[in-house]
Coordinates of C-alpha atoms in Angstrom, one line a residue:
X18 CA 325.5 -139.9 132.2
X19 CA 324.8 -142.3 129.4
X20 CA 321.3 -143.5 131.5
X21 CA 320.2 -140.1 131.6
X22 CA 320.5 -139.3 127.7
X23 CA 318.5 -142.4 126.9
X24 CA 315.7 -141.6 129.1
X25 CA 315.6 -138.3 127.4
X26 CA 315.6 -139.7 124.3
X27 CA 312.8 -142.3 124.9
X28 CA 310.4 -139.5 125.9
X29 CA 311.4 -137.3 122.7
X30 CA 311.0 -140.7 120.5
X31 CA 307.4 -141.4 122.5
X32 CA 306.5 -137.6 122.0
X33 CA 307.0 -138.1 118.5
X34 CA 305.5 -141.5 118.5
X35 CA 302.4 -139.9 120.0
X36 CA 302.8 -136.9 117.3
X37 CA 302.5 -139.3 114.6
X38 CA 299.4 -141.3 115.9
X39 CA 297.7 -137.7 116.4
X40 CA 298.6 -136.3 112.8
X41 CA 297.7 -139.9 111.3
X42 CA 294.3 -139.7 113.2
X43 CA 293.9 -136.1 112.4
X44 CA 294.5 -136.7 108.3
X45 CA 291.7 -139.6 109.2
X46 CA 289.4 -137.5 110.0
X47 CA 290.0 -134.7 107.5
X48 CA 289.6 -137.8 104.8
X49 CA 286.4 -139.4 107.0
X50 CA 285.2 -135.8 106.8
X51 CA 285.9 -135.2 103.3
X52 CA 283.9 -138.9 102.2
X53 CA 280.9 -137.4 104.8
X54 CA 280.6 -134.3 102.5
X55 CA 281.3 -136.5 99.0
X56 CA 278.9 -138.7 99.9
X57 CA 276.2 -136.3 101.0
X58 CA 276.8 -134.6 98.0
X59 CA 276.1 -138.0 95.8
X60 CA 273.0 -138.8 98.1
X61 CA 271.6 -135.5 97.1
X62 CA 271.8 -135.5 93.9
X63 CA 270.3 -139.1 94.0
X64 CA 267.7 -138.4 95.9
X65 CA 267.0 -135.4 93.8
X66 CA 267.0 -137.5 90.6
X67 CA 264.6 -140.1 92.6
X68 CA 262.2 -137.7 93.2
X69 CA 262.4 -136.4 89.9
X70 CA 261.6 -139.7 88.3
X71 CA 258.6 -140.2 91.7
X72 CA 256.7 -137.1 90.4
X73 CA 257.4 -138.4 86.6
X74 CA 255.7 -141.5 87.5
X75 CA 253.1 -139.7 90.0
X76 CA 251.6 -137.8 86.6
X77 CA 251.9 -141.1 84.6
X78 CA 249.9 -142.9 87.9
X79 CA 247.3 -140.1 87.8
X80 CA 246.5 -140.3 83.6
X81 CA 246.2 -143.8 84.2
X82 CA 244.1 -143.5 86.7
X83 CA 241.9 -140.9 84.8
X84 CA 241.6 -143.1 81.9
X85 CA 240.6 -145.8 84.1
X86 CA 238.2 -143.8 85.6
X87 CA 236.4 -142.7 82.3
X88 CA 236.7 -146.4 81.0
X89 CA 234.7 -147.2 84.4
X90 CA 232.0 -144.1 83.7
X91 CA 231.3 -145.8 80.3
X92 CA 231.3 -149.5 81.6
X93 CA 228.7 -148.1 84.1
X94 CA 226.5 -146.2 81.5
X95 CA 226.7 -149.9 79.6
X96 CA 225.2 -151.7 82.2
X97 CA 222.6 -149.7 83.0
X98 CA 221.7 -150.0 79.4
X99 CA 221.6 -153.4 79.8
X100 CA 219.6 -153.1 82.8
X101 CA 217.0 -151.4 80.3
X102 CA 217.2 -154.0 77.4
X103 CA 216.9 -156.6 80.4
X104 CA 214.1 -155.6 82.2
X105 CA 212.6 -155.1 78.3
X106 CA 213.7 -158.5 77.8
X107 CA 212.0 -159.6 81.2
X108 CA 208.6 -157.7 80.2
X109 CA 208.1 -159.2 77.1
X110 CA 209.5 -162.9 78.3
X111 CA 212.0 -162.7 75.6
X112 CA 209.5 -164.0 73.4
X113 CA 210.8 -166.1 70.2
X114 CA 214.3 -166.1 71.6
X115 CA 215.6 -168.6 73.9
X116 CA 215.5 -166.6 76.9
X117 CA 212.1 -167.6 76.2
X118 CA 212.1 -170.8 77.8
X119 CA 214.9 -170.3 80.1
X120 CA 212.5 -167.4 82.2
X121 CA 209.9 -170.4 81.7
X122 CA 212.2 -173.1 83.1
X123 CA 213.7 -170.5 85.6
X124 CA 211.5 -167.8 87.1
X125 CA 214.4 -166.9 89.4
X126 CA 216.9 -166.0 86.4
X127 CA 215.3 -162.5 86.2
X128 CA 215.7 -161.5 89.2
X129 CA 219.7 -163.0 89.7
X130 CA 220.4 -161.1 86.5
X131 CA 219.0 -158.0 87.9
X132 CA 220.9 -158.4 90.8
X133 CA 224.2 -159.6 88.9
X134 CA 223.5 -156.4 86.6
X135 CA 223.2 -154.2 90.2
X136 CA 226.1 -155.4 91.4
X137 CA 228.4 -155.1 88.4
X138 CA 228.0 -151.7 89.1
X139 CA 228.2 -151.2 92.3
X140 CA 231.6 -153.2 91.6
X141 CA 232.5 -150.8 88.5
X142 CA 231.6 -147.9 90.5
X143 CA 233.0 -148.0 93.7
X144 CA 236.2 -150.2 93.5
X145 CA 238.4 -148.2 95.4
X146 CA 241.7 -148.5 93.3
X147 CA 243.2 -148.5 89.5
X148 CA 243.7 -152.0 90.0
X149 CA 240.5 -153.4 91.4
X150 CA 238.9 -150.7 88.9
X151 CA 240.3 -152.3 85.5
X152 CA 239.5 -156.4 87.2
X153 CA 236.1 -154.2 87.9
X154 CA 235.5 -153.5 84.7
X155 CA 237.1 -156.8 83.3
X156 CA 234.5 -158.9 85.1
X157 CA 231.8 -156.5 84.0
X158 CA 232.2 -156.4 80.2
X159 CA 232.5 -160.2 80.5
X160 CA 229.3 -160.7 82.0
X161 CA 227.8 -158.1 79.5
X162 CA 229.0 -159.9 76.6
X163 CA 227.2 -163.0 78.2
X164 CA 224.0 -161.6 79.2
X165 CA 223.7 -160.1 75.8
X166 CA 224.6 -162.9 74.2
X167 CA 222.2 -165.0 75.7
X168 CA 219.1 -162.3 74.9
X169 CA 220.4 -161.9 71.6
X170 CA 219.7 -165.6 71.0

């Protein structure tokens, strides 16, 4: 009789064993579940905030880029004054000025300037990004200041 009671009281103590494992791995879940819905929750609202700040910096990108582009528009409308005062310049041989005797030592310098002064716009013009637009527009007013510089002398 003794055999028989322990058998039965390995099986309850298993059955309770395997009770245990499936309430442990039950409350598991329920906590695996509950992070899953905490941390959705979190990645929501951080996403939300991200996006918030994206379009914040999307209007900031966009007045930049407006200002950029008028700062190009005017950078264009210089050189093609300058294109005017040069081929001025180039008419009249920049007579008593020293561009005098550089057109007489280089006949080609009118014509590279022209083509410098084409290109610089072109450049300004159609750069195809804020960045490239403002090194555009660096490189141009650079050159401006030179060619003027050198008919103003």
């Amino acid at each position: 009789m003794g055999k028989g009671g322990s058998g039965c009281a390995a099986v309850i103590g298993i059955i309770f064993l395997i009770a245990a494992v499936v309430w442990a791995a039950a409350i598991a879940v329920w906590l695996l579940g509950g992070l899953i819905v905490l941390g959705s929750v979190v990645m929501a609202i951080v996403g939300i905030v991200y996006a918030w700040f994206g379009v914040a910096h999307k209007k900031e990108s966009a007045r930049t880029a407006e200002v950029v582009e008028l700062m190009a528009q005017d950078c264009a409308q210089d050189l093609r004054n300058l294109q005017f005062r040069w081929a001025e310049a180039v008419t009249t041989r920049g007579i008593g000025t020293q561009l005098e005797d550089q057109l007489r030592l280089n006949p080609a310098l009118a014509e590279d300037r022209r083509r410098q002064i084409d290109a610089m716009i072109v450049l300004v013009e159609q750069a195809p990004a804020t960045e490239q637009r403002l090194d555009a527009i660096s490189q141009s007013e650079g050159f401006r200041h030179q060619l003027e510089k050198q008919m103003s002398q």
